[in-house]
PDB file of C-alpha atoms in Angstrom:
ATOM      1  CA  MET A 158    -110.215-310.340 162.831  1.00 74.00           C
ATOM      2  CA  ARG A 159    -108.553-308.713 165.450  1.00 89.00           C
ATOM      3  CA  TYR A 160    -104.701-308.766 165.079  1.00 94.00           C
ATOM      4  CA  VAL A 161    -102.739-310.482 168.105  1.00 94.00           C
ATOM      5  CA  ALA A 162     -98.811-309.298 167.942  1.00 96.00           C
ATOM      6  CA  PRO A 163     -96.160-311.932 167.804  1.00 95.00           C
ATOM      7  CA  ALA A 164     -94.670-312.486 171.974  1.00 96.00           C
ATOM      8  CA  ARG A 165     -91.481-310.378 172.259  1.00 96.00           C
ATOM      9  CA  GLU A 166     -89.532-313.687 172.544  1.00 94.00           C
ATOM     10  CA  ALA A 167     -91.284-315.073 169.188  1.00 95.00           C
ATOM     11  CA  VAL A 168     -90.766-312.396 167.103  1.00 96.00           C
ATOM     12  CA  ASP A 169     -88.228-313.294 164.562  1.00 95.00           C
ATOM     13  CA  PRO A 170     -85.031-311.017 164.266  1.00 94.00           C
ATOM     14  CA  ALA A 171     -84.739-310.987 160.748  1.00 94.00           C
ATOM     15  CA  VAL A 172     -87.642-308.629 160.307  1.00 96.00           C
ATOM     16  CA  PHE A 173     -86.593-305.380 162.258  1.00 96.00           C
ATOM     17  CA  GLY A 174     -83.741-306.208 159.043  1.00 95.00           C
ATOM     18  CA  ARG A 175     -86.673-305.093 156.144  1.00 95.00           C
ATOM     19  CA  PRO A 176     -88.768-302.268 155.939  1.00 96.00           C
ATOM     20  CA  PRO A 177     -91.378-300.386 157.484  1.00 97.00           C
ATOM     21  CA  LEU A 178     -89.393-301.521 161.196  1.00 97.00           C
ATOM     22  CA  SER A 179     -85.286-301.484 159.352  1.00 97.00           C
ATOM     23  CA  ASP A 180     -86.234-297.378 159.523  1.00 96.00           C
ATOM     24  CA  TRP A 181     -86.426-297.599 163.319  1.00 97.00           C
ATOM     25  CA  SER A 182     -82.731-298.514 163.602  1.00 95.00           C
ATOM     26  CA  GLU A 183     -82.201-296.243 166.087  1.00 96.00           C
ATOM     27  CA  TYR A 184     -84.741-297.687 168.553  1.00 96.00           C
ATOM     28  CA  ALA A 185     -83.152-300.783 168.225  1.00 95.00           C
ATOM     29  CA  ASP A 186     -82.332-300.977 172.182  1.00 92.00           C
ATOM     30  CA  LEU A 187     -86.362-301.009 172.498  1.00 96.00           C
ATOM     31  CA  LEU A 188     -87.279-303.083 170.282  1.00 97.00           C
ATOM     32  CA  ARG A 189     -84.829-305.914 170.076  1.00 92.00           C
ATOM     33  CA  GLY A 190     -83.727-306.825 173.127  1.00 83.00           C
ATOM     34  CA  PRO A 191     -84.143-309.875 175.145  1.00 85.00           C
ATOM     35  CA  GLY A 192     -86.591-307.733 177.462  1.00 93.00           C
ATOM     36  CA  TRP A 193     -89.235-305.451 177.272  1.00 97.00           C
ATOM     37  CA  PRO A 194     -87.868-301.548 178.152  1.00 97.00           C
ATOM     38  CA  MET A 195     -89.153-299.729 180.980  1.00 96.00           C
ATOM     39  CA  LEU A 196     -90.724-296.388 180.789  1.00 98.00           C
ATOM     40  CA  ASP A 197     -87.483-294.800 182.189  1.00 97.00           C
ATOM     41  CA  ALA A 198     -85.485-295.964 179.281  1.00 96.00           C
ATOM     42  CA  LEU A 199     -88.913-294.417 176.793  1.00 97.00           C
ATOM     43  CA  ASN A 200     -88.625-290.856 178.418  1.00 98.00           C
ATOM     44  CA  ALA A 201     -84.888-291.289 178.344  1.00 97.00           C
ATOM     45  CA  HIS A 202     -85.690-290.316 174.384  1.00 97.00           C
ATOM     46  CA  TRP A 203     -87.435-287.227 174.798  1.00 97.00           C
ATOM     47  CA  PRO A 204     -85.495-284.223 173.330  1.00 94.00           C
ATOM     48  CA  ALA A 205     -84.902-281.286 176.279  1.00 94.00           C
ATOM     49  CA  GLY A 206     -87.950-279.373 177.026  1.00 94.00           C
ATOM     50  CA  SER A 207     -90.349-281.573 175.262  1.00 97.00           C
ATOM     51  CA  ARG A 208     -93.861-281.645 178.352  1.00 97.00           C
ATOM     52  CA  GLU A 209     -94.871-285.149 177.616  1.00 98.00           C
ATOM     53  CA  ARG A 210     -94.260-288.143 179.387  1.00 98.00           C
ATOM     54  CA  PHE A 211     -95.194-292.587 178.890  1.00 98.00           C
ATOM     55  CA  VAL A 212     -96.749-293.430 182.285  1.00 98.00           C
ATOM     56  CA  GLY A 213     -97.746-296.925 182.572  1.00 98.00           C
ATOM     57  CA  GLN A 214    -101.392-297.259 182.737  1.00 98.00           C
ATOM     58  CA  THR A 215    -102.883-298.338 185.396  1.00 97.00           C
ATOM     59  CA  PRO A 216    -106.334-298.492 187.536  1.00 97.00           C
ATOM     60  CA  ALA A 217    -104.747-295.126 189.384  1.00 97.00           C
ATOM     61  CA  LEU A 218    -104.088-293.464 186.560  1.00 97.00           C
ATOM     62  CA  LEU A 219    -107.023-294.461 184.533  1.00 97.00           C
ATOM     63  CA  ALA A 220    -109.310-292.879 188.099  1.00 97.00           C
ATOM     64  CA  ASP A 221    -108.390-289.496 187.140  1.00 95.00           C
ATOM     65  CA  GLY A 222    -111.692-289.928 184.581  1.00 94.00           C
ATOM     66  CA  ARG A 223    -110.120-288.388 181.828  1.00 95.00           C
ATOM     67  CA  HIS A 224    -110.403-289.148 178.149  1.00 95.00           C
ATOM     68  CA  TYR A 225    -106.932-290.785 176.925  1.00 97.00           C
ATOM     69  CA  GLU A 226    -106.921-287.815 174.144  1.00 97.00           C
ATOM     70  CA  GLN A 227    -107.436-285.442 177.135  1.00 97.00           C
ATOM     71  CA  ARG A 228    -105.005-286.622 179.586  1.00 98.00           C
ATOM     72  CA  ILE A 229    -102.176-286.254 177.126  1.00 98.00           C
ATOM     73  CA  ALA A 230    -103.818-282.602 176.198  1.00 98.00           C
ATOM     74  CA  GLU A 231    -104.003-281.680 179.522  1.00 98.00           C
ATOM     75  CA  THR A 232    -101.206-283.015 181.629  1.00 98.00           C
ATOM     76  CA  GLY A 233     -98.819-284.545 178.901  1.00 98.00           C
ATOM     77  CA  VAL A 234     -99.335-287.800 180.877  1.00 98.00           C
ATOM     78  CA  ILE A 235     -99.483-290.810 177.596  1.00 98.00           C
ATOM     79  CA  ALA A 236    -101.029-293.480 179.248  1.00 98.00           C
ATOM     80  CA  THR A 237     -98.842-296.530 178.049  1.00 98.00           C
ATOM     81  CA  ARG A 238     -99.481-300.212 178.572  1.00 98.00           C
ATOM     82  CA  GLU A 239     -95.687-302.211 179.192  1.00 96.00           C
ATOM     83  CA  ARG A 240     -94.899-305.232 177.241  1.00 97.00           C
ATOM     84  CA  ASN A 241     -97.237-304.404 175.092  1.00 98.00           C
ATOM     85  CA  TRP A 242     -96.508-303.411 171.097  1.00 98.00           C
ATOM     86  CA  HIS A 243     -99.018-301.400 170.515  1.00 98.00           C
ATOM     87  CA  ASP A 244     -98.206-299.027 172.835  1.00 98.00           C
ATOM     88  CA  LEU A 245     -94.408-299.262 172.053  1.00 98.00           C
ATOM     89  CA  PHE A 246     -94.947-298.594 168.745  1.00 98.00           C
ATOM     90  CA  ASN A 247     -97.184-295.654 169.527  1.00 98.00           C
ATOM     91  CA  ALA A 248     -94.472-295.040 172.146  1.00 98.00           C
ATOM     92  CA  LEU A 249     -91.915-294.717 169.371  1.00 98.00           C
ATOM     93  CA  ALA A 250     -94.083-292.690 166.962  1.00 98.00           C
ATOM     94  CA  TRP A 251     -94.053-290.060 169.344  1.00 98.00           C
ATOM     95  CA  LEU A 252     -90.311-289.436 170.275  1.00 98.00           C
ATOM     96  CA  ARG A 253     -89.794-289.755 166.110  1.00 98.00           C
ATOM     97  CA  HIS A 254     -92.313-287.177 165.186  1.00 98.00           C
ATOM     98  CA  ALA A 255     -93.945-285.366 168.401  1.00 98.00           C
ATOM     99  CA  PRO A 256     -95.402-282.156 166.138  1.00 97.00           C
ATOM    100  CA  LEU A 257     -97.411-284.671 163.875  1.00 98.00           C
ATOM    101  CA  LYS A 258     -98.425-286.640 167.168  1.00 98.00           C
ATOM    102  CA  ARG A 259     -99.686-282.979 168.648  1.00 98.00           C
ATOM    103  CA  ALA A 260    -101.380-282.093 166.085  1.00 98.00           C
ATOM    104  CA  LEU A 261    -103.607-284.792 165.690  1.00 98.00           C
ATOM    105  CA  ASN A 262    -104.278-284.428 169.835  1.00 98.00           C
ATOM    106  CA  ALA A 263    -105.257-281.315 169.212  1.00 98.00           C
ATOM    107  CA  GLN A 264    -107.091-281.862 166.517  1.00 98.00           C
ATOM    108  CA  GLN A 265    -108.381-285.019 168.772  1.00 98.00           C
ATOM    109  CA  MET A 266    -109.756-282.328 171.755  1.00 98.00           C
ATOM    110  CA  ALA A 267    -111.334-279.988 169.264  1.00 97.00           C
ATOM    111  CA  GLU A 268    -113.637-282.894 168.029  1.00 97.00           C
ATOM    112  CA  ILE A 269    -114.445-283.803 171.561  1.00 96.00           C
ATOM    113  CA  ALA A 270    -114.974-280.750 172.397  1.00 96.00           C
ATOM    114  CA  ARG A 271    -117.613-280.259 169.659  1.00 95.00           C
ATOM    115  CA  VAL A 272    -119.368-284.238 169.971  1.00 94.00           C
ATOM    116  CA  GLY A 273    -118.057-284.835 173.780  1.00 92.00           C
ATOM    117  CA  THR A 274    -116.366-288.423 175.041  1.00 88.00           C
ATOM    118  CA  LYS A 275    -119.647-290.583 174.079  1.00 86.00           C
ATOM    119  CA  SER A 276    -119.558-290.335 170.431  1.00 88.00           C
ATOM    120  CA  ARG A 277    -117.614-290.255 167.228  1.00 92.00           C
ATOM    121  CA  SER A 278    -117.364-287.477 164.224  1.00 97.00           C
ATOM    122  CA  ARG A 279    -116.230-288.325 161.108  1.00 98.00           C
ATOM    123  CA  PRO A 280    -112.979-286.072 161.389  1.00 98.00           C
ATOM    124  CA  GLN A 281    -111.887-288.348 164.911  1.00 98.00           C
ATOM    125  CA  CYS A 282    -112.195-291.149 162.714  1.00 98.00           C
ATOM    126  CA  ALA A 283    -109.818-290.079 160.324  1.00 98.00           C
ATOM    127  CA  LEU A 284    -107.885-289.118 162.779  1.00 98.00           C
ATOM    128  CA  THR A 285    -107.678-292.117 164.063  1.00 98.00           C
ATOM    129  CA  HIS A 286    -106.957-294.226 161.215  1.00 98.00           C
ATOM    130  CA  PHE A 287    -103.902-292.275 160.406  1.00 98.00           C
ATOM    131  CA  ASP A 288    -102.790-292.247 163.274  1.00 98.00           C
ATOM    132  CA  GLU A 289    -102.839-296.603 163.738  1.00 98.00           C
ATOM    133  CA  ALA A 290    -101.977-297.188 160.223  1.00 98.00           C
ATOM    134  CA  GLY A 291    -100.914-293.421 158.460  1.00 98.00           C
ATOM    135  CA  VAL A 292     -97.932-293.101 155.832  1.00 98.00           C
ATOM    136  CA  ILE A 293     -96.831-290.066 153.918  1.00 98.00           C
ATOM    137  CA  LEU A 294     -95.865-290.657 150.451  1.00 98.00           C
ATOM    138  CA  ALA A 295     -93.755-287.900 148.587  1.00 97.00           C
ATOM    139  CA  LEU A 296     -94.319-287.409 145.071  1.00 97.00           C
ATOM    140  CA  ARG A 297     -91.214-285.588 143.093  1.00 94.00           C
ATOM    141  CA  ASP A 298     -92.679-286.661 140.059  1.00 94.00           C
ATOM    142  CA  PRO A 299     -96.728-286.015 139.738  1.00 91.00           C
ATOM    143  CA  THR A 300     -97.200-287.990 136.822  1.00 93.00           C
ATOM    144  CA  LEU A 301     -97.467-291.299 139.014  1.00 97.00           C
ATOM    145  CA  LEU A 302    -100.393-289.800 141.012  1.00 97.00           C
ATOM    146  CA  ALA A 303    -102.611-290.850 138.206  1.00 97.00           C
ATOM    147  CA  LEU A 304    -101.230-294.420 138.588  1.00 98.00           C
ATOM    148  CA  TRP A 305    -102.203-294.307 142.137  1.00 98.00           C
ATOM    149  CA  ASP A 306    -106.051-292.147 141.368  1.00 97.00           C
ATOM    150  CA  ALA A 307    -106.597-295.344 139.212  1.00 97.00           C
ATOM    151  CA  HIS A 308    -105.390-297.915 141.842  1.00 98.00           C
ATOM    152  CA  ASP A 309    -103.658-299.394 138.683  1.00 98.00           C
ATOM    153  CA  TRP A 310    -101.127-301.133 141.579  1.00 98.00           C
ATOM    154  CA  HIS A 311     -99.777-303.189 138.245  1.00 98.00           C
ATOM    155  CA  GLY A 312     -98.091-299.316 136.793  1.00 98.00           C
ATOM    156  CA  LEU A 313     -97.593-297.636 140.059  1.00 98.00           C
ATOM    157  CA  PHE A 314     -95.771-300.849 141.325  1.00 98.00           C
ATOM    158  CA  TRP A 315     -94.261-302.790 138.584  1.00 98.00           C
ATOM    159  CA  ARG A 316     -93.855-300.708 134.702  1.00 98.00           C
ATOM    160  CA  ARG A 317     -92.679-297.803 137.669  1.00 97.00           C
ATOM    161  CA  ARG A 318     -91.047-300.256 140.019  1.00 97.00           C
ATOM    162  CA  ASP A 319     -87.547-297.268 139.199  1.00 97.00           C
ATOM    163  CA  ALA A 320     -89.559-294.639 141.085  1.00 97.00           C
ATOM    164  CA  TRP A 321     -89.288-296.634 144.028  1.00 97.00           C
ATOM    165  CA  LEU A 322     -85.193-296.706 143.269  1.00 96.00           C
ATOM    166  CA  ASP A 323     -84.663-293.692 142.088  1.00 96.00           C
ATOM    167  CA  GLY A 324     -85.916-290.785 144.554  1.00 93.00           C
ATOM    168  CA  SER A 325     -89.133-290.063 142.677  1.00 96.00           C
ATOM    169  CA  LEU A 326     -91.252-291.511 145.586  1.00 96.00           C
ATOM    170  CA  GLU A 327     -90.455-291.014 149.584  1.00 96.00           C
ATOM    171  CA  LEU A 328     -92.474-292.817 151.471  1.00 97.00           C
ATOM    172  CA  MET A 329     -92.559-291.913 155.594  1.00 97.00           C
ATOM    173  CA  VAL A 330     -94.440-294.339 157.472  1.00 98.00           C
ATOM    174  CA  PHE A 331     -96.112-292.957 160.932  1.00 97.00           C
ATOM    175  CA  GLY A 332     -99.074-295.535 161.863  1.00 98.00           C
ATOM    176  CA  HIS A 333     -98.013-297.446 165.127  1.00 98.00           C
ATOM    177  CA  ALA A 334    -100.395-300.539 163.989  1.00 98.00           C
ATOM    178  CA  LEU A 335     -98.980-300.857 161.371  1.00 98.00           C
ATOM    179  CA  LEU A 336     -95.367-300.928 162.403  1.00 98.00           C
ATOM    180  CA  GLU A 337     -97.247-304.098 164.757  1.00 98.00           C
ATOM    181  CA  HIS A 338     -98.388-305.772 162.303  1.00 98.00           C
ATOM    182  CA  ALA A 339     -95.152-305.916 160.275  1.00 97.00           C
ATOM    183  CA  LEU A 340     -93.975-307.981 163.244  1.00 97.00           C
ATOM    184  CA  THR A 341     -95.699-310.783 161.060  1.00 95.00           C
ATOM    185  CA  PRO A 342     -93.302-311.502 158.765  1.00 90.00           C
ATOM    186  CA  ASP A 343     -94.759-311.300 155.259  1.00 84.00           C
ATOM    187  CA  ARG A 344     -97.685-309.433 156.378  1.00 91.00           C
ATOM    188  CA  LEU A 345     -99.320-307.941 153.512  1.00 95.00           C
ATOM    189  CA  LEU A 346     -99.695-304.071 154.618  1.00 97.00           C
ATOM    190  CA  VAL A 347    -101.657-302.200 153.585  1.00 98.00           C
ATOM    191  CA  GLY A 348    -101.065-298.033 154.829  1.00 98.00           C
ATOM    192  CA  LYS A 349    -103.411-294.785 155.194  1.00 98.00           C
ATOM    193  CA  ALA A 350    -101.948-292.765 152.720  1.00 98.00           C
ATOM    194  CA  ILE A 351    -101.811-289.279 152.171  1.00 98.00           C
ATOM    195  CA  ALA A 352    -100.080-287.689 149.196  1.00 98.00           C
ATOM    196  CA  VAL A 353     -97.414-284.758 149.202  1.00 97.00           C
ATOM    197  CA  ILE A 354     -96.038-283.137 145.953  1.00 96.00           C
ATOM    198  CA  GLY A 355     -92.399-282.882 146.958  1.00 92.00           C
ATOM    199  CA  HIS A 356     -89.890-283.750 149.210  1.00 83.00           C
ATOM    200  CA  GLU A 357     -89.245-280.758 151.065  1.00 89.00           C
ATOM    201  CA  ALA A 358     -90.768-281.046 154.839  1.00 94.00           C
ATOM    202  CA  ALA A 359     -93.314-283.624 153.966  1.00 96.00           C
ATOM    203  CA  CYS A 360     -94.187-284.327 157.500  1.00 96.00           C
ATOM    204  CA  GLU A 361     -93.887-281.489 158.612  1.00 97.00           C
ATOM    205  CA  ARG A 362     -96.597-279.180 156.314  1.00 97.00           C
ATOM    206  CA  VAL A 363     -98.972-282.859 157.373  1.00 98.00           C
ATOM    207  CA  ALA A 364     -98.697-281.659 160.431  1.00 98.00           C
ATOM    208  CA  GLN A 365     -99.301-277.725 159.867  1.00 97.00           C
ATOM    209  CA  ALA A 366    -101.940-278.845 157.397  1.00 98.00           C
ATOM    210  CA  ILE A 367    -103.451-281.387 160.163  1.00 98.00           C
ATOM    211  CA  ALA A 368    -103.132-279.054 163.254  1.00 98.00           C
ATOM    212  CA  GLN A 369    -105.137-275.984 160.912  1.00 97.00           C
ATOM    213  CA  GLY A 370    -107.954-278.076 160.110  1.00 97.00           C
ATOM    214  CA  ARG A 371    -107.132-278.733 156.574  1.00 96.00           C
ATOM    215  CA  LEU A 372    -106.574-282.146 156.515  1.00 97.00           C
ATOM    216  CA  LEU A 373    -108.252-285.423 158.108  1.00 98.00           C
ATOM    217  CA  ARG A 374    -111.670-284.184 158.551  1.00 98.00           C
ATOM    218  CA  ASP A 375    -112.833-287.242 157.269  1.00 97.00           C
ATOM    219  CA  PRO A 376    -111.904-290.864 156.751  1.00 98.00           C
ATOM    220  CA  GLN A 377    -112.613-290.759 153.104  1.00 97.00           C
ATOM    221  CA  GLU A 378    -109.466-288.461 152.428  1.00 97.00           C
ATOM    222  CA  LEU A 379    -107.311-291.146 152.856  1.00 98.00           C
ATOM    223  CA  ARG A 380    -105.444-293.087 150.265  1.00 98.00           C
ATOM    224  CA  PRO A 381    -104.373-296.829 150.727  1.00 98.00           C
ATOM    225  CA  LEU A 382    -101.428-297.388 150.039  1.00 98.00           C
ATOM    226  CA  PRO A 383     -99.893-301.306 149.133  1.00 98.00           C
ATOM    227  CA  LEU A 384     -96.793-300.897 151.341  1.00 98.00           C
ATOM    228  CA  SER A 385     -96.091-304.575 150.207  1.00 96.00           C
ATOM    229  CA  GLY A 386     -95.456-303.392 146.698  1.00 97.00           C
ATOM    230  CA  ILE A 387     -92.809-301.681 147.151  1.00 97.00           C
ATOM    231  CA  PRO A 388     -89.234-303.537 146.660  1.00 96.00           C
ATOM    232  CA  GLY A 389     -87.554-304.720 149.442  1.00 93.00           C
ATOM    233  CA  TRP A 390     -91.225-305.278 151.098  1.00 95.00           C
ATOM    234  CA  CYS A 391     -91.950-308.591 150.116  1.00 91.00           C
ATOM    235  CA  ALA A 392     -89.985-311.374 149.161  1.00 85.00           C
ATOM    236  CA  GLY A 393     -92.655-311.995 146.233  1.00 90.00           C
ATOM    237  CA  ASN A 394     -92.828-308.612 144.428  1.00 95.00           C
ATOM    238  CA  ALA A 395     -89.968-309.078 142.598  1.00 95.00           C
ATOM    239  CA  SER A 396     -91.896-311.327 140.306  1.00 96.00           C
ATOM    240  CA  GLU A 397     -94.610-309.634 138.056  1.00 97.00           C
ATOM    241  CA  ALA A 398     -96.967-312.224 138.739  1.00 96.00           C
ATOM    242  CA  PHE A 399     -97.578-310.549 142.769  1.00 96.00           C
ATOM    243  CA  HIS A 400     -98.546-307.279 140.636  1.00 97.00           C
ATOM    244  CA  ARG A 401    -101.062-309.416 139.022  1.00 94.00           C
ATOM    245  CA  GLN A 402    -102.976-311.052 141.282  1.00 92.00           C
ATOM    246  CA  ALA A 403    -101.670-309.307 144.993  1.00 94.00           C
ATOM    247  CA  VAL A 404    -104.711-310.276 146.944  1.00 95.00           C
ATOM    248  CA  CYS A 405    -103.699-305.948 148.989  1.00 96.00           C
ATOM    249  CA  TYR A 406    -104.397-304.940 145.869  1.00 97.00           C
ATOM    250  CA  GLN A 407    -107.898-303.753 145.524  1.00 97.00           C
ATOM    251  CA  PRO A 408    -109.704-301.728 142.363  1.00 97.00           C
ATOM    252  CA  LEU A 409    -110.949-298.814 142.264  1.00 97.00           C
ATOM    253  CA  ARG A 410    -114.491-298.658 143.831  1.00 96.00           C
ATOM    254  CA  PRO A 411    -117.089-297.076 141.434  1.00 96.00           C
ATOM    255  CA  GLY A 412    -116.791-293.152 142.580  1.00 95.00           C
ATOM    256  CA  ARG A 413    -114.067-293.368 144.756  1.00 96.00           C
ATOM    257  CA  VAL A 414    -112.247-289.698 143.955  1.00 95.00           C
ATOM    258  CA  TYR A 415    -109.263-288.957 146.408  1.00 97.00           C
ATOM    259  CA  PRO A 416    -108.656-285.502 147.749  1.00 95.00           C
ATOM    260  CA  GLU A 417    -105.420-282.650 145.765  1.00 95.00           C
ATOM    261  CA  PRO A 418    -102.274-284.236 147.799  1.00 96.00           C
ATOM    262  CA  LEU A 419    -100.701-281.639 149.361  1.00 95.00           C
ATOM    263  CA  PRO A 420     -98.696-278.919 146.515  1.00 93.00           C
ATOM    264  CA  ASP A 421     -95.173-278.279 147.022  1.00 85.00           C
TER     265      ASP A 421
END
């Protein structure tokens, strides 16, 4: 069922104090005010020298006939629906992670050149899945990878609960649809993850690997990561019973194998 975000006035302000939205507090003026931010307010957050700009997605804009990704690549214009949570979070992802978004755009353009605008390739699906629901999980302790590989969610989120608190694991939420879903309290969130060994410059390393065509060539590269198991993300996960029966914890499918994480 398609997710429908709550109206701005219906959003519980408490969601902005909990992960993942609490990690975007530098944009509180855009997220928490009573009224929707104007596009000029969004564009004011770009660093000096940025070529991209958010422009209202109007019939006049779409009349240029360009594909969404093509318009960004050729003109720097990011078509943005006003008064829309999904596009607002997409804008925030651009503002915070422009190199990563540019890498995704470049690979989307390469695929459009290869298969045209009427088809979607496996790499395009992978790129889109990560753009919408992507997270990067950096592991300082590589032994945790075996629990993740096996979908041993009880082990990863309960027996090794300490790893989420002591710096052994470091999460970065990137996907704008994932952030939009977080507007609904107690929604069990699952990210589509890229694993990285080591914490140093994890986001930059992922962006570089995508730009070089070494990542996101197939949706099966992405690992499910039930974010609701992380301490502080869901009130119920302080109990072991949650980690025995949470519906967001799915077993490993027979034959499912994940790629090696990006090395340190």
